[in-house]
Amino acid sequence: LKVLLTGSQGYLGTVLAQRLLADGHQVVGLDSGLFADCILGEPPVDPPTLRMDIRDVAAADLHGFDAVAHLAAISNDPLGFLSPQTTYQVNHLASVRLARVAKAAGVRRFLYASTCSVYGAASRQDVLDEDARLAPVTPYAVSKVRVEADLHDLADPNFSPVYLRNATAFGFSPRLRGDIVLNDLVASAVLTGVIMVRSDGTPWRPLVHVRDIAEVFSRVLVAPPAEVHDEAFNVGAAVNNLQVADIAEVVRQVVPGSRVAIVGEPSPDERSYRVNFDKLQTRLPGLPPSWTAEQGAAELYDAYRRYGLADFGRRFVRLTRLLELQAAGQVDSQMRATRAEFPVLPNSSAAANSLQAREIPEQGG
Ligand SMILES: NC(=O)c1ccc[n+]([C@@H]2O[C@H](COP(=O)([O-])OP(=O)(O)OC[C@H]3O[C@@H](n4cnc5c(N)ncnc54)[C@H](O)[C@@H]3O)[C@@H](O)[C@H]2O)c1
């Protein structure tokens, strides 16, 4: 298939691009490049990539594609709070516009990277399946709920949107994110010896490995329409339905000499949700066993030691990165790259090993 992959230079997109290419698809990326140079280890080889903002996509850009995998977004809660209006413009309005343009161009399948954050502050007893009430608590999550609803209105026999509600991702990607809970806690353990849990550790935060997400997108792309058309899927596995304190304990067992500190600060992040992942297993039988949090923590520990964590906060914490790009005039207040080339900031050796700018350590995506 000929697939347009938006957000192809992000954390998930970089891994998904490689997976879709390995599957034999013809992949074209689309990304404004906000984090293109935030790389850990060997630089990835990207597919041919349209360097553009999704707000500027035109009909001609979608010509000839069979499918779109839409990942580009202002993609976590602290970024979403930076400018809720811009978050709605990019995540909601531009996503729906992209889908309309794609449908008009004859694209038949539209995989949408949604999130389990749509369940928001759920009852701690419930295990939520795809029919559960959506209760988003942040502009980021609200934007995702709105897109799902508007894509549903576009669904018809020739256009199949699929809503992939990913759990919080973890694991190695050449374009790492340091602001998601497991990746963050392993880095914290390596750099400081302390696994700092800011909440009281009780929120449920289901996890999923980046390569398991890529596996699901790869399967859904070619699944029979009857299995996926206009359907939502929770993407993750029961084994990774964990509370934040459990995640911290996993990290402690992997990083020698580290210890857990549960601080119990009040947090604006009220999310807590346990999620039922059965539908995915039923509709896509034969998925390989999921990566566990332990395996992911070990993988990250190896990668962090091999490649080093200098400048961790500046390179891999999205909020810090964007604020720096804005201060340098490379990205404007609407989160548009202001120059034709990718925004690039030099790495600073003075800020080596800095974790200071990290905001909310228990982030989901
Ligand atoms: N990482 C997670 O834990 C997680 C969990 C659930 C859902 N998701 C969703 O998956 C998708 C990918 O997440 P990620 O972790 O790879 O995020 P990311 O921030 O690493 O990547 C997002 C990419 O989108 C690009 N982008 C942002 N605004 C753009 C614009 N206006 N035009 C063009 N490109 C733009 C950025 O440059 C970046 O490369 C997002 O939609 C996110 O909401 C992520």
PDB file of N, CA and C in Angstrom, residues 162-215:
ATOM      1  N   VAL A 162     -10.190   4.357  11.843  1.00  0.00           N
ATOM      2  CA  VAL A 162     -10.012   3.422  12.969  1.00  0.00           C
ATOM      3  C   VAL A 162      -9.338   4.222  14.084  1.00  0.00           C
ATOM      4  N   TYR A 163      -9.864   4.078  15.307  1.00  0.00           N
ATOM      5  CA  TYR A 163      -9.396   4.893  16.424  1.00  0.00           C
ATOM      6  C   TYR A 163      -8.556   4.018  17.345  1.00  0.00           C
ATOM      7  N   LEU A 164      -7.252   4.216  17.320  1.00  0.00           N
ATOM      8  CA  LEU A 164      -6.341   3.368  18.092  1.00  0.00           C
ATOM      9  C   LEU A 164      -5.968   4.115  19.369  1.00  0.00           C
ATOM     10  N   ARG A 165      -6.624   3.699  20.449  1.00  0.00           N
ATOM     11  CA  ARG A 165      -6.439   4.385  21.741  1.00  0.00           C
ATOM     12  C   ARG A 165      -5.248   3.768  22.464  1.00  0.00           C
ATOM     13  N   ASN A 166      -4.093   4.341  22.199  1.00  0.00           N
ATOM     14  CA  ASN A 166      -2.858   3.785  22.755  1.00  0.00           C
ATOM     15  C   ASN A 166      -2.748   4.056  24.247  1.00  0.00           C
ATOM     16  N   ALA A 167      -2.311   3.040  24.976  1.00  0.00           N
ATOM     17  CA  ALA A 167      -1.883   3.243  26.358  1.00  0.00           C
ATOM     18  C   ALA A 167      -0.621   4.116  26.338  1.00  0.00           C
ATOM     19  N   THR A 168      -0.107   4.461  27.498  1.00  0.00           N
ATOM     20  CA  THR A 168       1.123   5.255  27.550  1.00  0.00           C
ATOM     21  C   THR A 168       2.286   4.412  27.030  1.00  0.00           C
ATOM     22  N   ALA A 169       2.979   4.965  26.046  1.00  0.00           N
ATOM     23  CA  ALA A 169       4.034   4.184  25.397  1.00  0.00           C
ATOM     24  C   ALA A 169       5.298   4.136  26.259  1.00  0.00           C
ATOM     25  N   PHE A 170       6.123   3.129  25.992  1.00  0.00           N
ATOM     26  CA  PHE A 170       7.452   3.062  26.593  1.00  0.00           C
ATOM     27  C   PHE A 170       8.377   2.370  25.607  1.00  0.00           C
ATOM     28  N   GLY A 171       9.655   2.426  25.893  1.00  0.00           N
ATOM     29  CA  GLY A 171      10.621   1.673  25.105  1.00  0.00           C
ATOM     30  C   GLY A 171      11.489   2.551  24.230  1.00  0.00           C
ATOM     31  N   PHE A 172      12.460   1.889  23.638  1.00  0.00           N
ATOM     32  CA  PHE A 172      13.454   2.614  22.850  1.00  0.00           C
ATOM     33  C   PHE A 172      12.913   2.980  21.479  1.00  0.00           C
ATOM     34  N   SER A 173      13.134   4.213  21.108  1.00  0.00           N
ATOM     35  CA  SER A 173      12.947   4.687  19.740  1.00  0.00           C
ATOM     36  C   SER A 173      14.150   5.558  19.461  1.00  0.00           C
ATOM     37  N   PRO A 174      14.654   5.566  18.220  1.00  0.00           N
ATOM     38  CA  PRO A 174      15.778   6.470  17.936  1.00  0.00           C
ATOM     39  C   PRO A 174      15.433   7.925  18.238  1.00  0.00           C
ATOM     40  N   ARG A 175      14.141   8.258  18.131  1.00  0.00           N
ATOM     41  CA  ARG A 175      13.713   9.594  18.601  1.00  0.00           C
ATOM     42  C   ARG A 175      12.955   9.367  19.904  1.00  0.00           C
ATOM     43  N   LEU A 176      13.742   9.393  20.952  1.00  0.00           N
ATOM     44  CA  LEU A 176      13.226   9.036  22.281  1.00  0.00           C
ATOM     45  C   LEU A 176      12.308  10.132  22.819  1.00  0.00           C
ATOM     46  N   ARG A 177      11.389   9.734  23.670  1.00  0.00           N
ATOM     47  CA  ARG A 177      10.678  10.706  24.514  1.00  0.00           C
ATOM     48  C   ARG A 177      11.033  10.391  25.946  1.00  0.00           C
ATOM     49  N   GLY A 178      11.422  11.450  26.673  1.00  0.00           N
ATOM     50  CA  GLY A 178      11.788  11.256  28.072  1.00  0.00           C
ATOM     51  C   GLY A 178      10.671  11.629  29.025  1.00  0.00           C
ATOM     52  N   ASP A 179       9.538  12.106  28.473  1.00  0.00           N
ATOM     53  CA  ASP A 179       8.492  12.617  29.362  1.00  0.00           C
ATOM     54  C   ASP A 179       7.316  11.653  29.493  1.00  0.00           C
ATOM     55  N   ILE A 180       7.549  10.391  29.243  1.00  0.00           N
ATOM     56  CA  ILE A 180       6.514   9.376  29.498  1.00  0.00           C
ATOM     57  C   ILE A 180       7.038   8.471  30.609  1.00  0.00           C
ATOM     58  N   VAL A 181       6.122   7.929  31.371  1.00  0.00           N
ATOM     59  CA  VAL A 181       6.458   7.511  32.728  1.00  0.00           C
ATOM     60  C   VAL A 181       7.621   6.515  32.813  1.00  0.00           C
ATOM     61  N   LEU A 182       7.593   5.430  32.056  1.00  0.00           N
ATOM     62  CA  LEU A 182       8.660   4.435  32.241  1.00  0.00           C
ATOM     63  C   LEU A 182      10.000   4.978  31.740  1.00  0.00           C
ATOM     64  N   ASN A 183       9.983   5.613  30.554  1.00  0.00           N
ATOM     65  CA  ASN A 183      11.229   6.167  30.014  1.00  0.00           C
ATOM     66  C   ASN A 183      11.831   7.183  30.984  1.00  0.00           C
ATOM     67  N   ASP A 184      10.952   7.964  31.593  1.00  0.00           N
ATOM     68  CA  ASP A 184      11.386   8.997  32.534  1.00  0.00           C
ATOM     69  C   ASP A 184      11.961   8.385  33.810  1.00  0.00           C
ATOM     70  N   LEU A 185      11.260   7.393  34.349  1.00  0.00           N
ATOM     71  CA  LEU A 185      11.711   6.840  35.628  1.00  0.00           C
ATOM     72  C   LEU A 185      13.027   6.082  35.479  1.00  0.00           C
ATOM     73  N   VAL A 186      13.229   5.421  34.342  1.00  0.00           N
ATOM     74  CA  VAL A 186      14.519   4.740  34.142  1.00  0.00           C
ATOM     75  C   VAL A 186      15.633   5.791  34.044  1.00  0.00           C
ATOM     76  N   ALA A 187      15.362   6.874  33.319  1.00  0.00           N
ATOM     77  CA  ALA A 187      16.382   7.930  33.211  1.00  0.00           C
ATOM     78  C   ALA A 187      16.689   8.530  34.582  1.00  0.00           C
ATOM     79  N   SER A 188      15.642   8.748  35.348  1.00  0.00           N
ATOM     80  CA  SER A 188      15.811   9.319  36.681  1.00  0.00           C
ATOM     81  C   SER A 188      16.671   8.390  37.546  1.00  0.00           C
ATOM     82  N   ALA A 189      16.412   7.090  37.446  1.00  0.00           N
ATOM     83  CA  ALA A 189      17.183   6.106  38.226  1.00  0.00           C
ATOM     84  C   ALA A 189      18.649   6.105  37.808  1.00  0.00           C
ATOM     85  N   VAL A 190      18.893   6.182  36.490  1.00  0.00           N
ATOM     86  CA  VAL A 190      20.274   6.125  35.995  1.00  0.00           C
ATOM     87  C   VAL A 190      21.032   7.404  36.384  1.00  0.00           C
ATOM     88  N   LEU A 191      20.352   8.547  36.251  1.00  0.00           N
ATOM     89  CA  LEU A 191      21.048   9.821  36.449  1.00  0.00           C
ATOM     90  C   LEU A 191      21.203  10.192  37.916  1.00  0.00           C
ATOM     91  N   THR A 192      20.210   9.831  38.735  1.00  0.00           N
ATOM     92  CA  THR A 192      20.234  10.315  40.116  1.00  0.00           C
ATOM     93  C   THR A 192      20.217   9.189  41.150  1.00  0.00           C
ATOM     94  N   GLY A 193      19.902   7.973  40.724  1.00  0.00           N
ATOM     95  CA  GLY A 193      19.782   6.867  41.669  1.00  0.00           C
ATOM     96  C   GLY A 193      18.429   6.834  42.360  1.00  0.00           C
ATOM     97  N   VAL A 194      17.623   7.883  42.125  1.00  0.00           N
ATOM     98  CA  VAL A 194      16.320   7.958  42.788  1.00  0.00           C
ATOM     99  C   VAL A 194      15.209   7.890  41.742  1.00  0.00           C
ATOM    100  N   ILE A 195      14.218   7.034  42.008  1.00  0.00           N
ATOM    101  CA  ILE A 195      13.065   6.918  41.117  1.00  0.00           C
ATOM    102  C   ILE A 195      11.965   7.747  41.752  1.00  0.00           C
ATOM    103  N   MET A 196      11.834   8.961  41.246  1.00  0.00           N
ATOM    104  CA  MET A 196      10.989   9.955  41.906  1.00  0.00           C
ATOM    105  C   MET A 196       9.557   9.852  41.399  1.00  0.00           C
ATOM    106  N   VAL A 197       8.648   9.459  42.289  1.00  0.00           N
ATOM    107  CA  VAL A 197       7.225   9.406  41.945  1.00  0.00           C
ATOM    108  C   VAL A 197       6.567  10.603  42.620  1.00  0.00           C
ATOM    109  N   ARG A 198       6.109  11.532  41.818  1.00  0.00           N
ATOM    110  CA  ARG A 198       5.581  12.776  42.399  1.00  0.00           C
ATOM    111  C   ARG A 198       4.198  12.581  43.023  1.00  0.00           C
ATOM    112  N   SER A 199       3.377  11.684  42.435  1.00  0.00           N
ATOM    113  CA  SER A 199       2.037  11.440  42.987  1.00  0.00           C
ATOM    114  C   SER A 199       2.176  10.497  44.189  1.00  0.00           C
ATOM    115  N   ASP A 200       1.034   9.978  44.662  1.00  0.00           N
ATOM    116  CA  ASP A 200       1.112   8.988  45.744  1.00  0.00           C
ATOM    117  C   ASP A 200       1.307   7.579  45.185  1.00  0.00           C
ATOM    118  N   GLY A 201       1.466   7.474  43.865  1.00  0.00           N
ATOM    119  CA  GLY A 201       1.772   6.183  43.251  1.00  0.00           C
ATOM    120  C   GLY A 201       0.559   5.337  42.924  1.00  0.00           C
ATOM    121  N   THR A 202      -0.640   5.781  43.319  1.00  0.00           N
ATOM    122  CA  THR A 202      -1.811   4.914  43.121  1.00  0.00           C
ATOM    123  C   THR A 202      -2.483   5.019  41.749  1.00  0.00           C
ATOM    124  N   PRO A 203      -2.299   6.100  40.962  1.00  0.00           N
ATOM    125  CA  PRO A 203      -3.010   6.150  39.678  1.00  0.00           C
ATOM    126  C   PRO A 203      -2.660   4.953  38.781  1.00  0.00           C
ATOM    127  N   TRP A 204      -3.681   4.451  38.113  1.00  0.00           N
ATOM    128  CA  TRP A 204      -3.456   3.389  37.127  1.00  0.00           C
ATOM    129  C   TRP A 204      -2.975   4.015  35.831  1.00  0.00           C
ATOM    130  N   ARG A 205      -1.927   3.444  35.273  1.00  0.00           N
ATOM    131  CA  ARG A 205      -1.372   3.995  34.035  1.00  0.00           C
ATOM    132  C   ARG A 205      -0.957   2.828  33.131  1.00  0.00           C
ATOM    133  N   PRO A 206      -1.882   2.298  32.335  1.00  0.00           N
ATOM    134  CA  PRO A 206      -1.510   1.189  31.462  1.00  0.00           C
ATOM    135  C   PRO A 206      -0.426   1.587  30.463  1.00  0.00           C
ATOM    136  N   LEU A 207       0.451   0.648  30.191  1.00  0.00           N
ATOM    137  CA  LEU A 207       1.608   0.922  29.334  1.00  0.00           C
ATOM    138  C   LEU A 207       1.589   0.027  28.097  1.00  0.00           C
ATOM    139  N   VAL A 208       2.286   0.476  27.057  1.00  0.00           N
ATOM    140  CA  VAL A 208       2.452  -0.360  25.856  1.00  0.00           C
ATOM    141  C   VAL A 208       3.772   0.016  25.183  1.00  0.00           C
ATOM    142  N   HIS A 209       4.467  -1.008  24.714  1.00  0.00           N
ATOM    143  CA  HIS A 209       5.763  -0.751  24.069  1.00  0.00           C
ATOM    144  C   HIS A 209       5.563  -0.138  22.680  1.00  0.00           C
ATOM    145  N   VAL A 210       6.469   0.759  22.294  1.00  0.00           N
ATOM    146  CA  VAL A 210       6.369   1.389  20.956  1.00  0.00           C
ATOM    147  C   VAL A 210       6.279   0.360  19.848  1.00  0.00           C
ATOM    148  N   ARG A 211       7.041  -0.727  19.953  1.00  0.00           N
ATOM    149  CA  ARG A 211       7.005  -1.692  18.844  1.00  0.00           C
ATOM    150  C   ARG A 211       5.700  -2.501  18.851  1.00  0.00           C
ATOM    151  N   ASP A 212       5.073  -2.661  20.017  1.00  0.00           N
ATOM    152  CA  ASP A 212       3.743  -3.291  20.035  1.00  0.00           C
ATOM    153  C   ASP A 212       2.704  -2.373  19.375  1.00  0.00           C
ATOM    154  N   ILE A 213       2.834  -1.073  19.589  1.00  0.00           N
ATOM    155  CA  ILE A 213       1.936  -0.138  18.896  1.00  0.00           C
ATOM    156  C   ILE A 213       2.144  -0.264  17.381  1.00  0.00           C
ATOM    157  N   ALA A 214       3.399  -0.296  16.961  1.00  0.00           N
ATOM    158  CA  ALA A 214       3.685  -0.409  15.526  1.00  0.00           C
ATOM    159  C   ALA A 214       3.092  -1.697  14.959  1.00  0.00           C
ATOM    160  N   GLU A 215       3.179  -2.779  15.734  1.00  0.00           N
ATOM    161  CA  GLU A 215       2.608  -4.065  15.303  1.00  0.00           C
ATOM    162  C   GLU A 215       1.094  -3.919  15.065  1.00  0.00           C
TER     163      GLU A 215
END
